[in-house]
Every structure is written in C-alpha cells, then in structure tokens.
PDB file of C-alpha atoms in Angstrom:
ATOM      1  CA  UNK A   1     158.765 -10.211  18.492  1.00 91.00           C
ATOM      2  CA  UNK A   2     157.207 -12.142  15.623  1.00 96.00           C
ATOM      3  CA  UNK A   3     158.998 -14.222  13.019  1.00 97.00           C
ATOM      4  CA  UNK A   4     157.435 -14.854   9.603  1.00 98.00           C
ATOM      5  CA  UNK A   5     158.603 -17.622   7.267  1.00 97.00           C
ATOM      6  CA  UNK A   6     157.270 -17.934   3.707  1.00 97.00           C
ATOM      7  CA  UNK A   7     157.261 -21.082   1.601  1.00 97.00           C
ATOM      8  CA  UNK A   8     155.727 -22.418  -1.603  1.00 97.00           C
ATOM      9  CA  UNK A   9     157.368 -20.275  -4.263  1.00 98.00           C
ATOM     10  CA  UNK A  10     158.746 -21.718  -7.463  1.00 98.00           C
ATOM     11  CA  UNK A  11     158.741 -21.757 -11.258  1.00 98.00           C
ATOM     12  CA  UNK A  12     155.410 -22.332 -13.026  1.00 98.00           C
ATOM     13  CA  UNK A  13     153.854 -21.842 -16.450  1.00 98.00           C
ATOM     14  CA  UNK A  14     151.381 -19.093 -17.279  1.00 98.00           C
ATOM     15  CA  UNK A  15     147.869 -20.181 -16.361  1.00 98.00           C
ATOM     16  CA  UNK A  16     149.060 -22.480 -13.580  1.00 98.00           C
ATOM     17  CA  UNK A  17     148.295 -22.204  -9.871  1.00 98.00           C
ATOM     18  CA  UNK A  18     150.513 -21.926  -6.822  1.00 98.00           C
ATOM     19  CA  UNK A  19     149.889 -21.664  -3.089  1.00 98.00           C
ATOM     20  CA  UNK A  20     152.162 -19.726  -0.764  1.00 98.00           C
ATOM     21  CA  UNK A  21     152.259 -20.201   2.997  1.00 98.00           C
ATOM     22  CA  UNK A  22     153.445 -17.904   5.775  1.00 98.00           C
ATOM     23  CA  UNK A  23     153.943 -19.354   9.246  1.00 97.00           C
ATOM     24  CA  UNK A  24     154.166 -16.965  12.203  1.00 97.00           C
ATOM     25  CA  UNK A  25     155.976 -17.747  15.434  1.00 97.00           C
ATOM     26  CA  UNK A  26     156.934 -15.904  18.599  1.00 96.00           C
ATOM     27  CA  UNK A  27     154.444 -13.362  19.974  1.00 94.00           C
ATOM     28  CA  UNK A  28     151.691 -14.432  17.582  1.00 92.00           C
ATOM     29  CA  UNK A  29     148.980 -13.292  19.996  1.00 89.00           C
ATOM     30  CA  UNK A  30     149.906  -9.711  19.113  1.00 90.00           C
ATOM     31  CA  UNK A  31     149.029 -10.070  15.394  1.00 94.00           C
ATOM     32  CA  UNK A  32     145.950  -8.216  14.147  1.00 95.00           C
ATOM     33  CA  UNK A  33     146.528  -8.343  10.371  1.00 96.00           C
ATOM     34  CA  UNK A  34     148.633 -10.455   8.028  1.00 97.00           C
ATOM     35  CA  UNK A  35     149.140 -10.044   4.326  1.00 97.00           C
ATOM     36  CA  UNK A  36     151.346 -10.218   1.266  1.00 98.00           C
ATOM     37  CA  UNK A  37     153.460  -7.794  -0.763  1.00 98.00           C
ATOM     38  CA  UNK A  38     155.494  -8.427  -3.898  1.00 98.00           C
ATOM     39  CA  UNK A  39     158.473  -6.789  -5.572  1.00 98.00           C
ATOM     40  CA  UNK A  40     159.815  -7.305  -9.084  1.00 97.00           C
ATOM     41  CA  UNK A  41     163.375  -6.256 -10.048  1.00 92.00           C
ATOM     42  CA  UNK A  42     163.561  -2.491 -10.505  1.00 94.00           C
ATOM     43  CA  UNK A  43     160.019  -2.008  -9.200  1.00 96.00           C
ATOM     44  CA  UNK A  44     158.589  -0.699  -5.958  1.00 96.00           C
ATOM     45  CA  UNK A  45     157.233  -3.144  -3.446  1.00 96.00           C
ATOM     46  CA  UNK A  46     153.466  -3.302  -3.904  1.00 97.00           C
ATOM     47  CA  UNK A  47     150.590  -4.414  -1.730  1.00 97.00           C
ATOM     48  CA  UNK A  48     148.887  -7.632  -2.857  1.00 98.00           C
ATOM     49  CA  UNK A  49     146.384  -8.711  -0.201  1.00 98.00           C
ATOM     50  CA  UNK A  50     145.669  -8.724   3.547  1.00 97.00           C
ATOM     51  CA  UNK A  51     143.368 -10.366   6.069  1.00 97.00           C
ATOM     52  CA  UNK A  52     142.383  -9.456   9.634  1.00 95.00           C
ATOM     53  CA  UNK A  53     142.952 -12.234  12.126  1.00 90.00           C
ATOM     54  CA  UNK A  54     139.721 -12.159  14.118  1.00 89.00           C
ATOM     55  CA  UNK A  55     136.908 -11.185  11.742  1.00 92.00           C
ATOM     56  CA  UNK A  56     138.664 -12.359   8.581  1.00 94.00           C
ATOM     57  CA  UNK A  57     138.048  -9.242   6.495  1.00 96.00           C
ATOM     58  CA  UNK A  58     140.032  -9.346   3.257  1.00 97.00           C
ATOM     59  CA  UNK A  59     141.579  -6.714   0.987  1.00 97.00           C
ATOM     60  CA  UNK A  60     142.986  -7.146  -2.533  1.00 98.00           C
ATOM     61  CA  UNK A  61     144.940  -5.110  -5.030  1.00 97.00           C
ATOM     62  CA  UNK A  62     143.029  -4.602  -8.281  1.00 97.00           C
ATOM     63  CA  UNK A  63     145.723  -6.443 -10.227  1.00 96.00           C
ATOM     64  CA  UNK A  64     145.038  -9.742  -8.434  1.00 97.00           C
ATOM     65  CA  UNK A  65     141.344  -9.472  -7.588  1.00 97.00           C
ATOM     66  CA  UNK A  66     139.469 -12.520  -8.842  1.00 97.00           C
ATOM     67  CA  UNK A  67     142.641 -14.574  -9.273  1.00 98.00           C
ATOM     68  CA  UNK A  68     144.285 -14.608  -5.827  1.00 98.00           C
ATOM     69  CA  UNK A  69     142.666 -15.611  -2.531  1.00 98.00           C
ATOM     70  CA  UNK A  70     144.030 -15.039   0.962  1.00 98.00           C
ATOM     71  CA  UNK A  71     143.014 -17.225   3.903  1.00 97.00           C
ATOM     72  CA  UNK A  72     144.208 -18.005   7.406  1.00 96.00           C
ATOM     73  CA  UNK A  73     144.376 -20.903   9.850  1.00 94.00           C
ATOM     74  CA  UNK A  74     144.344 -19.448  13.358  1.00 90.00           C
ATOM     75  CA  UNK A  75     145.277 -22.757  15.003  1.00 91.00           C
ATOM     76  CA  UNK A  76     148.433 -22.993  12.884  1.00 94.00           C
ATOM     77  CA  UNK A  77     149.223 -19.255  12.964  1.00 94.00           C
ATOM     78  CA  UNK A  78     149.509 -19.480   9.201  1.00 96.00           C
ATOM     79  CA  UNK A  79     148.240 -17.383   6.300  1.00 97.00           C
ATOM     80  CA  UNK A  80     147.926 -18.709   2.742  1.00 98.00           C
ATOM     81  CA  UNK A  81     147.918 -17.112  -0.684  1.00 98.00           C
ATOM     82  CA  UNK A  82     146.192 -19.163  -3.380  1.00 98.00           C
ATOM     83  CA  UNK A  83     147.336 -17.862  -6.767  1.00 98.00           C
ATOM     84  CA  UNK A  84     145.324 -18.948  -9.822  1.00 98.00           C
ATOM     85  CA  UNK A  85     145.587 -18.043 -13.510  1.00 98.00           C
ATOM     86  CA  UNK A  86     149.139 -16.853 -13.010  1.00 98.00           C
ATOM     87  CA  UNK A  87     150.596 -14.383 -15.512  1.00 97.00           C
ATOM     88  CA  UNK A  88     154.223 -13.515 -16.318  1.00 97.00           C
ATOM     89  CA  UNK A  89     153.637 -10.099 -14.742  1.00 96.00           C
ATOM     90  CA  UNK A  90     153.022 -11.856 -11.413  1.00 98.00           C
ATOM     91  CA  UNK A  91     156.726 -12.756 -11.334  1.00 98.00           C
ATOM     92  CA  UNK A  92     158.230 -11.233  -8.184  1.00 98.00           C
ATOM     93  CA  UNK A  93     159.571 -11.919  -4.730  1.00 98.00           C
ATOM     94  CA  UNK A  94     156.555 -12.315  -2.459  1.00 98.00           C
ATOM     95  CA  UNK A  95     156.861 -11.082   1.133  1.00 98.00           C
ATOM     96  CA  UNK A  96     154.665 -11.962   4.070  1.00 98.00           C
ATOM     97  CA  UNK A  97     153.892  -9.143   6.514  1.00 98.00           C
ATOM     98  CA  UNK A  98     152.064  -8.608   9.806  1.00 97.00           C
ATOM     99  CA  UNK A  99     150.869  -5.701  11.948  1.00 96.00           C
ATOM    100  CA  UNK A 100     149.798  -5.607  15.577  1.00 95.00           C
ATOM    101  CA  UNK A 101     146.755  -3.339  15.457  1.00 93.00           C
ATOM    102  CA  UNK A 102     146.089  -1.818  12.021  1.00 92.00           C
ATOM    103  CA  UNK A 103     145.164  -3.190   8.618  1.00 91.00           C
ATOM    104  CA  UNK A 104     145.637   0.148   6.864  1.00 93.00           C
ATOM    105  CA  UNK A 105     149.189   0.619   8.131  1.00 94.00           C
ATOM    106  CA  UNK A 106     150.039  -2.788   6.728  1.00 93.00           C
ATOM    107  CA  UNK A 107     148.399  -1.977   3.380  1.00 94.00           C
ATOM    108  CA  UNK A 108     150.418   1.225   2.921  1.00 95.00           C
ATOM    109  CA  UNK A 109     153.670  -0.666   3.446  1.00 94.00           C
ATOM    110  CA  UNK A 110     154.308  -0.105   7.153  1.00 95.00           C
ATOM    111  CA  UNK A 111     153.981  -3.532   8.774  1.00 95.00           C
ATOM    112  CA  UNK A 112     155.506  -4.347  12.136  1.00 95.00           C
ATOM    113  CA  UNK A 113     157.085  -7.524  10.755  1.00 97.00           C
ATOM    114  CA  UNK A 114     158.391  -8.793   7.401  1.00 97.00           C
ATOM    115  CA  UNK A 115     159.192 -12.273   6.174  1.00 98.00           C
ATOM    116  CA  UNK A 116     162.319 -13.003   4.138  1.00 97.00           C
ATOM    117  CA  UNK A 117     160.488 -13.430   0.839  1.00 97.00           C
ATOM    118  CA  UNK A 118     159.916 -16.302  -1.586  1.00 98.00           C
ATOM    119  CA  UNK A 119     160.499 -16.172  -5.344  1.00 98.00           C
ATOM    120  CA  UNK A 120     157.611 -16.755  -7.753  1.00 98.00           C
ATOM    121  CA  UNK A 121     158.507 -17.012 -11.436  1.00 98.00           C
ATOM    122  CA  UNK A 122     155.824 -17.401 -14.123  1.00 98.00           C
ATOM    123  CA  UNK A 123     157.005 -18.465 -17.567  1.00 97.00           C
ATOM    124  CA  UNK A 124     155.094 -17.666 -20.759  1.00 92.00           C
TER     125      UNK A 124
END
C-alpha cells in the first residue's frame, strides 16, 4: 500500500504563486507515475498534470500548460506542483494520485492511490 499526503494549499490573490507538495510513504518502490487532479464544487474531477518516476516525462492539461510545473524528488518520494499566474478558475480541491505501472491509467482518472486533497482558493 501507498499513502499520499498533500500540503501547501491556501488562499491567494489572482496572479500569485503557490507550491503544492505530495509526500508518498509505504510501498513507494511500486510507484511508476504520480500526478495531480483537481475538483471544484459541482464539477467533475479533472486531470491537471503527471510525471513518470524514472524518466521524468511530464503531461499537462491545456488549461494549466505554461503556468503550472510538476517536478519530483526521488530521494524524498515527493512530487511538487508549482502554480504560477493563478486565476480564480483554478480554485478547487487538489488531489495527489499515483499509479504502479501506467501513466495513461492515471491520466484518465484511474490511479491506484489517492491523497486526501488540499484546498486552493484564488481570490480576484
């Protein structure tokens, strides 16, 4: 089993930056891909970004491309989401996710593991 714990959410102004962290514990050797989803009230959970653990290939939703950057620290078993030029429409609960052997299964919303979520609120 793998446990994922997010941190770094909060209330910021439009145009500000924020960095989220997701620390993995447990059977971390089984992780192939980690990434982020987000869900606003009344909306479906949507894919934001993902990264493969070995090669470091990255994937981004069009809505965040050029503004958000995903990275990982293998030694710390931690993935980061740097969020720049934040907009009110970025307001959502952000969830960390991981999959054991497939990046595409994670991207379509079928990860093996979910974090508990962290709230990001962007004020105009």
